[in-house]
Amino acid sequence: MVEIIDLSQEIFSGMPVYKSLPEVRMEMYASHEEWDGITDSNTVSPSVYKLEMSEHTGTHVDSLSHMAREFKGQSIDTMPLSMFYTEGICLDLSHKGLMELIEPEDLVSACSNGNMTIKKGDTVLIYTDHYRRTYGSADWGRGPGLSAASALWLGEQGISAFGVEMNSPGIPGKSNREVHHVCGEMGFTHYENMINLQLLIGRGRFRFIALPLKIRGGTGSPVRAVAVFGEGK
């Protein structure tokens, strides 16, 4: 039997976003009552919502063009869909604290402790439990993050992408810019704002699916990320 685990945040007005990004605004654009000419109803049932948000809202993937100026031609609509439909593993780094760097030796140790091997083309998800511990609190933007050396190490394994629960893959002001640059230079990407990674620990390999919207020239896209267990090979 196939089991699908949702790894994606809800999108709603006023949700937490990265400090330099626009807030999410969601408002009713039209109702069924308007469409049907009903004027004496005490209830309103939305038929269309209007959304205002950045491409980097909630659970999302970055395009290579987002990583640095020199990668500007590699927008989200040009990236192969095979990057977003891969095998996946999840590594337990939940011992890492606020603003603590995740180094290559931490990743090697997590692979060993979980009896996991990174294969070429994998998506590697990094469980820190930061979402459950801090989402919506003052510490939400102060999570652990990869060092540039860790991003380089992951790139050397030939991965398609990695994913984190935090709203940045590295630590802002310490490693975040460098992690982005490594991704661009080595041709892999990352997902941010993932949830439910605790449900993947100890369960081995899975199918990872997180297709982006086909945004012309897009620097990223929200995704509905899922892990699928029990899929036929």
PDB file of C-alpha atoms in Angstrom:
ATOM      1  CA  MET A   1       0.000   0.000   0.000  1.00  0.00           C
ATOM      2  CA  VAL A   2       1.305   3.450  -0.926  1.00  0.00           C
ATOM      3  CA  GLU A   3       1.719   5.987   1.896  1.00  0.00           C
ATOM      4  CA  ILE A   4       2.087   9.683   1.064  1.00  0.00           C
ATOM      5  CA  ILE A   5       3.502  12.034   3.711  1.00  0.00           C
ATOM      6  CA  ASP A   6       2.922  15.755   3.215  1.00  0.00           C
ATOM      7  CA  LEU A   7       6.104  17.771   3.801  1.00  0.00           C
ATOM      8  CA  SER A   8       4.625  21.210   3.020  1.00  0.00           C
ATOM      9  CA  GLN A   9       3.592  24.196   5.107  1.00  0.00           C
ATOM     10  CA  GLU A  10       0.162  25.784   4.822  1.00  0.00           C
ATOM     11  CA  ILE A  11      -0.015  29.100   2.975  1.00  0.00           C
ATOM     12  CA  PHE A  12      -2.108  31.789   4.677  1.00  0.00           C
ATOM     13  CA  SER A  13      -2.266  35.542   5.224  1.00  0.00           C
ATOM     14  CA  GLY A  14       0.323  36.779   7.694  1.00  0.00           C
ATOM     15  CA  MET A  15       2.278  33.514   7.795  1.00  0.00           C
ATOM     16  CA  PRO A  16       5.940  33.691   8.838  1.00  0.00           C
ATOM     17  CA  VAL A  17       8.252  34.480   5.910  1.00  0.00           C
ATOM     18  CA  TYR A  18      11.954  35.194   5.531  1.00  0.00           C
ATOM     19  CA  LYS A  19      12.788  38.616   6.977  1.00  0.00           C
ATOM     20  CA  SER A  20      13.454  40.378   3.641  1.00  0.00           C
ATOM     21  CA  LEU A  21      10.507  38.898   1.684  1.00  0.00           C
ATOM     22  CA  PRO A  22       7.016  40.345   1.208  1.00  0.00           C
ATOM     23  CA  GLU A  23       4.245  39.261   3.534  1.00  0.00           C
ATOM     24  CA  VAL A  24       1.577  36.883   2.292  1.00  0.00           C
ATOM     25  CA  ARG A  25      -1.803  38.461   1.587  1.00  0.00           C
ATOM     26  CA  MET A  26      -4.814  36.314   0.756  1.00  0.00           C
ATOM     27  CA  GLU A  27      -8.205  37.873   0.137  1.00  0.00           C
ATOM     28  CA  MET A  28     -11.475  36.834  -1.407  1.00  0.00           C
ATOM     29  CA  TYR A  29     -11.691  38.034  -5.001  1.00  0.00           C
ATOM     30  CA  ALA A  30     -15.146  36.638  -5.817  1.00  0.00           C
ATOM     31  CA  SER A  31     -17.900  34.690  -4.071  1.00  0.00           C
ATOM     32  CA  HIS A  32     -20.503  32.219  -5.296  1.00  0.00           C
ATOM     33  CA  GLU A  33     -23.149  34.655  -4.096  1.00  0.00           C
ATOM     34  CA  GLU A  34     -21.776  37.347  -6.444  1.00  0.00           C
ATOM     35  CA  TRP A  35     -21.663  34.905  -9.341  1.00  0.00           C
ATOM     36  CA  ASP A  36     -25.222  33.707  -8.705  1.00  0.00           C
ATOM     37  CA  GLY A  37     -26.679  37.171  -8.011  1.00  0.00           C
ATOM     38  CA  ILE A  38     -27.662  36.268  -4.446  1.00  0.00           C
ATOM     39  CA  THR A  39     -28.084  39.400  -2.331  1.00  0.00           C
ATOM     40  CA  ASP A  40     -29.991  38.165   0.714  1.00  0.00           C
ATOM     41  CA  SER A  41     -27.611  35.539   2.043  1.00  0.00           C
ATOM     42  CA  ASN A  42     -26.186  35.708   5.559  1.00  0.00           C
ATOM     43  CA  THR A  43     -23.184  33.643   4.521  1.00  0.00           C
ATOM     44  CA  VAL A  44     -20.459  34.139   1.954  1.00  0.00           C
ATOM     45  CA  SER A  45     -18.810  31.230   0.150  1.00  0.00           C
ATOM     46  CA  PRO A  46     -15.565  32.140  -1.646  1.00  0.00           C
ATOM     47  CA  SER A  47     -15.255  31.084  -5.270  1.00  0.00           C
ATOM     48  CA  VAL A  48     -11.866  32.706  -6.011  1.00  0.00           C
ATOM     49  CA  TYR A  49      -9.072  33.948  -3.761  1.00  0.00           C
ATOM     50  CA  LYS A  50      -6.451  36.497  -4.731  1.00  0.00           C
ATOM     51  CA  LEU A  51      -2.921  35.686  -3.502  1.00  0.00           C
ATOM     52  CA  GLU A  52      -0.017  38.087  -3.100  1.00  0.00           C
ATOM     53  CA  MET A  53       3.293  36.486  -2.174  1.00  0.00           C
ATOM     54  CA  SER A  54       6.830  35.874  -3.372  1.00  0.00           C
ATOM     55  CA  GLU A  55       8.010  32.744  -5.180  1.00  0.00           C
ATOM     56  CA  HIS A  56       9.941  31.930  -1.999  1.00  0.00           C
ATOM     57  CA  THR A  57       6.898  31.536   0.241  1.00  0.00           C
ATOM     58  CA  GLY A  58       6.317  28.548   2.488  1.00  0.00           C
ATOM     59  CA  THR A  59       7.723  25.230   1.340  1.00  0.00           C
ATOM     60  CA  HIS A  60       9.520  26.142  -1.863  1.00  0.00           C
ATOM     61  CA  VAL A  61      12.434  25.333  -4.139  1.00  0.00           C
ATOM     62  CA  ASP A  62      15.064  27.780  -5.378  1.00  0.00           C
ATOM     63  CA  SER A  63      15.982  28.018  -9.042  1.00  0.00           C
ATOM     64  CA  LEU A  64      19.641  28.054  -9.973  1.00  0.00           C
ATOM     65  CA  SER A  65      19.146  31.635 -11.143  1.00  0.00           C
ATOM     66  CA  HIS A  66      18.376  32.614  -7.547  1.00  0.00           C
ATOM     67  CA  MET A  67      21.765  31.454  -6.319  1.00  0.00           C
ATOM     68  CA  ALA A  68      23.839  34.312  -7.763  1.00  0.00           C
ATOM     69  CA  ARG A  69      23.917  36.828 -10.608  1.00  0.00           C
ATOM     70  CA  GLU A  70      26.042  34.628 -12.865  1.00  0.00           C
ATOM     71  CA  PHE A  71      23.335  31.939 -12.997  1.00  0.00           C
ATOM     72  CA  LYS A  72      20.549  34.279 -14.158  1.00  0.00           C
ATOM     73  CA  GLY A  73      19.630  32.221 -17.245  1.00  0.00           C
ATOM     74  CA  GLN A  74      18.746  29.110 -15.239  1.00  0.00           C
ATOM     75  CA  SER A  75      15.237  30.038 -14.094  1.00  0.00           C
ATOM     76  CA  ILE A  76      12.799  27.589 -12.518  1.00  0.00           C
ATOM     77  CA  ASP A  77      10.983  26.926 -15.809  1.00  0.00           C
ATOM     78  CA  THR A  78      14.224  25.799 -17.477  1.00  0.00           C
ATOM     79  CA  MET A  79      15.233  23.254 -14.822  1.00  0.00           C
ATOM     80  CA  PRO A  80      14.505  19.606 -15.701  1.00  0.00           C
ATOM     81  CA  LEU A  81      11.540  18.037 -13.913  1.00  0.00           C
ATOM     82  CA  SER A  82      13.756  15.071 -13.060  1.00  0.00           C
ATOM     83  CA  MET A  83      15.401  17.282 -10.412  1.00  0.00           C
ATOM     84  CA  PHE A  84      12.100  17.399  -8.531  1.00  0.00           C
ATOM     85  CA  TYR A  85      11.140  13.708  -8.840  1.00  0.00           C
ATOM     86  CA  THR A  86      13.884  11.654  -7.190  1.00  0.00           C
ATOM     87  CA  GLU A  87      14.684   9.083  -4.579  1.00  0.00           C
ATOM     88  CA  GLY A  88      15.138  10.569  -1.143  1.00  0.00           C
ATOM     89  CA  ILE A  89      16.598  10.006   2.282  1.00  0.00           C
ATOM     90  CA  CYS A  90      16.234  11.924   5.534  1.00  0.00           C
ATOM     91  CA  LEU A  91      19.120  12.474   7.939  1.00  0.00           C
ATOM     92  CA  ASP A  92      18.643  13.105  11.666  1.00  0.00           C
ATOM     93  CA  LEU A  93      20.419  16.315  12.755  1.00  0.00           C
ATOM     94  CA  SER A  94      17.912  17.090  15.511  1.00  0.00           C
ATOM     95  CA  HIS A  95      20.701  17.529  18.066  1.00  0.00           C
ATOM     96  CA  LYS A  96      21.737  20.782  16.357  1.00  0.00           C
ATOM     97  CA  GLY A  97      20.757  23.939  18.217  1.00  0.00           C
ATOM     98  CA  LEU A  98      19.908  27.505  17.283  1.00  0.00           C
ATOM     99  CA  MET A  99      22.374  29.188  14.898  1.00  0.00           C
ATOM    100  CA  GLU A 100      24.584  26.074  14.934  1.00  0.00           C
ATOM    101  CA  LEU A 101      26.391  25.082  11.743  1.00  0.00           C
ATOM    102  CA  ILE A 102      25.907  21.624  10.270  1.00  0.00           C
ATOM    103  CA  GLU A 103      29.339  20.479   9.118  1.00  0.00           C
ATOM    104  CA  PRO A 104      30.333  17.636   6.743  1.00  0.00           C
ATOM    105  CA  GLU A 105      31.272  15.379   9.649  1.00  0.00           C
ATOM    106  CA  ASP A 106      27.735  15.822  11.009  1.00  0.00           C
ATOM    107  CA  LEU A 107      26.293  14.619   7.700  1.00  0.00           C
ATOM    108  CA  VAL A 108      28.685  11.668   7.535  1.00  0.00           C
ATOM    109  CA  SER A 109      27.770  10.722  11.097  1.00  0.00           C
ATOM    110  CA  ALA A 110      24.039  11.021  10.388  1.00  0.00           C
ATOM    111  CA  CYS A 111      24.409   8.744   7.351  1.00  0.00           C
ATOM    112  CA  SER A 112      26.274   6.188   9.457  1.00  0.00           C
ATOM    113  CA  ASN A 113      23.868   6.363  12.412  1.00  0.00           C
ATOM    114  CA  GLY A 114      20.870   5.989  10.124  1.00  0.00           C
ATOM    115  CA  ASN A 115      22.486   3.285   7.989  1.00  0.00           C
ATOM    116  CA  MET A 116      21.870   5.496   4.942  1.00  0.00           C
ATOM    117  CA  THR A 117      23.895   5.955   1.757  1.00  0.00           C
ATOM    118  CA  ILE A 118      23.566   9.007  -0.471  1.00  0.00           C
ATOM    119  CA  LYS A 119      23.189   8.033  -4.115  1.00  0.00           C
ATOM    120  CA  LYS A 120      23.708  10.183  -7.186  1.00  0.00           C
ATOM    121  CA  GLY A 121      20.518  12.087  -7.985  1.00  0.00           C
ATOM    122  CA  ASP A 122      19.066  11.831  -4.458  1.00  0.00           C
ATOM    123  CA  THR A 123      17.225  14.522  -2.562  1.00  0.00           C
ATOM    124  CA  VAL A 124      18.670  14.662   0.959  1.00  0.00           C
ATOM    125  CA  LEU A 125      16.311  16.020   3.611  1.00  0.00           C
ATOM    126  CA  ILE A 126      17.811  17.304   6.854  1.00  0.00           C
ATOM    127  CA  TYR A 127      15.704  16.870   9.969  1.00  0.00           C
ATOM    128  CA  THR A 128      16.466  19.334  12.787  1.00  0.00           C
ATOM    129  CA  ASP A 129      13.004  19.557  14.425  1.00  0.00           C
ATOM    130  CA  HIS A 130      13.331  23.321  14.077  1.00  0.00           C
ATOM    131  CA  TYR A 131       9.814  23.663  12.639  1.00  0.00           C
ATOM    132  CA  ARG A 132       8.029  22.043  15.584  1.00  0.00           C
ATOM    133  CA  ARG A 133      10.261  23.771  18.119  1.00  0.00           C
ATOM    134  CA  THR A 134      10.088  27.350  16.879  1.00  0.00           C
ATOM    135  CA  TYR A 135       7.616  28.012  14.020  1.00  0.00           C
ATOM    136  CA  GLY A 136       5.867  31.306  14.678  1.00  0.00           C
ATOM    137  CA  SER A 137       8.177  32.207  17.574  1.00  0.00           C
ATOM    138  CA  ALA A 138      11.010  34.735  17.845  1.00  0.00           C
ATOM    139  CA  ASP A 139      13.498  31.911  17.253  1.00  0.00           C
ATOM    140  CA  TRP A 140      12.008  30.834  13.928  1.00  0.00           C
ATOM    141  CA  GLY A 141      14.638  32.760  11.940  1.00  0.00           C
ATOM    142  CA  ARG A 142      17.521  31.553  14.129  1.00  0.00           C
ATOM    143  CA  GLY A 143      17.731  27.927  13.131  1.00  0.00           C
ATOM    144  CA  PRO A 144      20.756  25.752  12.487  1.00  0.00           C
ATOM    145  CA  GLY A 145      22.050  25.702   8.918  1.00  0.00           C
ATOM    146  CA  LEU A 146      24.532  24.116   6.582  1.00  0.00           C
ATOM    147  CA  SER A 147      28.061  25.397   6.327  1.00  0.00           C
ATOM    148  CA  ALA A 148      29.504  26.075   2.882  1.00  0.00           C
ATOM    149  CA  ALA A 149      31.682  22.993   3.358  1.00  0.00           C
ATOM    150  CA  SER A 150      28.573  20.860   3.921  1.00  0.00           C
ATOM    151  CA  ALA A 151      26.933  22.197   0.771  1.00  0.00           C
ATOM    152  CA  LEU A 152      30.119  21.391  -1.128  1.00  0.00           C
ATOM    153  CA  TRP A 153      30.194  17.886   0.369  1.00  0.00           C
ATOM    154  CA  LEU A 154      26.580  17.253  -0.660  1.00  0.00           C
ATOM    155  CA  GLY A 155      27.324  18.531  -4.154  1.00  0.00           C
ATOM    156  CA  GLU A 156      30.234  16.125  -4.402  1.00  0.00           C
ATOM    157  CA  GLN A 157      27.817  13.253  -3.759  1.00  0.00           C
ATOM    158  CA  GLY A 158      25.975  14.231  -6.960  1.00  0.00           C
ATOM    159  CA  ILE A 159      22.627  15.043  -5.341  1.00  0.00           C
ATOM    160  CA  SER A 160      19.738  16.749  -7.113  1.00  0.00           C
ATOM    161  CA  ALA A 161      18.783  18.760  -4.043  1.00  0.00           C
ATOM    162  CA  PHE A 162      18.678  18.941  -0.277  1.00  0.00           C
ATOM    163  CA  GLY A 163      15.880  20.207   1.917  1.00  0.00           C
ATOM    164  CA  VAL A 164      15.670  21.897   5.320  1.00  0.00           C
ATOM    165  CA  GLU A 165      12.953  22.914   7.771  1.00  0.00           C
ATOM    166  CA  MET A 166      14.432  26.374   8.215  1.00  0.00           C
ATOM    167  CA  ASN A 167      13.623  29.415   6.074  1.00  0.00           C
ATOM    168  CA  SER A 168      17.193  29.476   4.759  1.00  0.00           C
ATOM    169  CA  PRO A 169      19.586  26.626   3.931  1.00  0.00           C
ATOM    170  CA  GLY A 170      22.537  28.256   5.675  1.00  0.00           C
ATOM    171  CA  ILE A 171      22.755  30.631   8.608  1.00  0.00           C
ATOM    172  CA  PRO A 172      22.163  34.258   7.501  1.00  0.00           C
ATOM    173  CA  GLY A 173      25.284  36.340   7.982  1.00  0.00           C
ATOM    174  CA  LYS A 174      27.394  33.248   8.520  1.00  0.00           C
ATOM    175  CA  SER A 175      26.978  30.748   5.663  1.00  0.00           C
ATOM    176  CA  ASN A 176      23.723  31.354   3.802  1.00  0.00           C
ATOM    177  CA  ARG A 177      25.108  33.310   0.843  1.00  0.00           C
ATOM    178  CA  GLU A 178      27.972  30.853   0.435  1.00  0.00           C
ATOM    179  CA  VAL A 179      25.619  27.841   0.485  1.00  0.00           C
ATOM    180  CA  HIS A 180      23.546  29.420  -2.290  1.00  0.00           C
ATOM    181  CA  HIS A 181      26.667  30.058  -4.362  1.00  0.00           C
ATOM    182  CA  VAL A 182      27.843  26.453  -3.985  1.00  0.00           C
ATOM    183  CA  CYS A 183      24.457  25.210  -5.200  1.00  0.00           C
ATOM    184  CA  GLY A 184      24.666  27.417  -8.281  1.00  0.00           C
ATOM    185  CA  GLU A 185      28.240  26.486  -9.059  1.00  0.00           C
ATOM    186  CA  MET A 186      27.630  22.748  -8.697  1.00  0.00           C
ATOM    187  CA  GLY A 187      24.205  22.673 -10.334  1.00  0.00           C
ATOM    188  CA  PHE A 188      21.958  21.391  -7.539  1.00  0.00           C
ATOM    189  CA  THR A 189      19.223  23.128  -5.593  1.00  0.00           C
ATOM    190  CA  HIS A 190      17.505  23.150  -2.202  1.00  0.00           C
ATOM    191  CA  TYR A 191      14.088  23.288  -0.550  1.00  0.00           C
ATOM    192  CA  GLU A 192      13.239  25.422   2.472  1.00  0.00           C
ATOM    193  CA  ASN A 193      10.422  25.456   5.051  1.00  0.00           C
ATOM    194  CA  MET A 194       9.763  21.717   5.060  1.00  0.00           C
ATOM    195  CA  ILE A 195       7.637  20.022   7.732  1.00  0.00           C
ATOM    196  CA  ASN A 196       6.930  16.511   9.051  1.00  0.00           C
ATOM    197  CA  LEU A 197      10.503  15.334   8.539  1.00  0.00           C
ATOM    198  CA  GLN A 198      10.298  13.513  11.872  1.00  0.00           C
ATOM    199  CA  LEU A 199       7.928  11.073  10.157  1.00  0.00           C
ATOM    200  CA  LEU A 200      10.700   9.983   7.783  1.00  0.00           C
ATOM    201  CA  ILE A 201      13.417   9.153  10.306  1.00  0.00           C
ATOM    202  CA  GLY A 202      14.325   5.483  10.536  1.00  0.00           C
ATOM    203  CA  ARG A 203      12.195   4.467   7.555  1.00  0.00           C
ATOM    204  CA  GLY A 204      14.851   4.254   4.858  1.00  0.00           C
ATOM    205  CA  ARG A 205      14.542   5.431   1.278  1.00  0.00           C
ATOM    206  CA  PHE A 206      11.422   6.947  -0.302  1.00  0.00           C
ATOM    207  CA  ARG A 207      10.217   8.622  -3.456  1.00  0.00           C
ATOM    208  CA  PHE A 208      10.486  12.404  -3.187  1.00  0.00           C
ATOM    209  CA  ILE A 209       8.210  14.594  -5.325  1.00  0.00           C
ATOM    210  CA  ALA A 210       8.069  18.409  -5.233  1.00  0.00           C
ATOM    211  CA  LEU A 211       7.165  19.854  -8.629  1.00  0.00           C
ATOM    212  CA  PRO A 212       7.470  23.645  -9.019  1.00  0.00           C
ATOM    213  CA  LEU A 213       5.059  25.916 -10.845  1.00  0.00           C
ATOM    214  CA  LYS A 214       6.110  26.723 -14.398  1.00  0.00           C
ATOM    215  CA  ILE A 215       6.850  30.402 -13.726  1.00  0.00           C
ATOM    216  CA  ARG A 216       8.467  32.078 -16.726  1.00  0.00           C
ATOM    217  CA  GLY A 217      11.848  33.387 -15.598  1.00  0.00           C
ATOM    218  CA  GLY A 218      11.051  32.384 -12.022  1.00  0.00           C
ATOM    219  CA  THR A 219      13.702  32.457  -9.300  1.00  0.00           C
ATOM    220  CA  GLY A 220      11.884  29.745  -7.364  1.00  0.00           C
ATOM    221  CA  SER A 221       8.448  28.323  -6.695  1.00  0.00           C
ATOM    222  CA  PRO A 222       6.216  27.073  -3.914  1.00  0.00           C
ATOM    223  CA  VAL A 223       5.914  23.277  -4.055  1.00  0.00           C
ATOM    224  CA  ARG A 224       3.683  20.582  -2.566  1.00  0.00           C
ATOM    225  CA  ALA A 225       6.498  18.353  -1.366  1.00  0.00           C
ATOM    226  CA  VAL A 226       5.722  14.752  -0.481  1.00  0.00           C
ATOM    227  CA  ALA A 227       7.526  11.570   0.510  1.00  0.00           C
ATOM    228  CA  VAL A 228       6.043   8.376  -0.900  1.00  0.00           C
ATOM    229  CA  PHE A 229       6.601   5.002   0.749  1.00  0.00           C
ATOM    230  CA  GLY A 230       5.564   1.669  -0.736  1.00  0.00           C
ATOM    231  CA  GLU A 231       5.843   2.808  -4.322  1.00  0.00           C
ATOM    232  CA  GLY A 232       6.473  -0.037  -6.771  1.00  0.00           C
ATOM    233  CA  LYS A 233       9.950  -0.057  -8.230  1.00  0.00           C
TER     234      LYS A 233
END
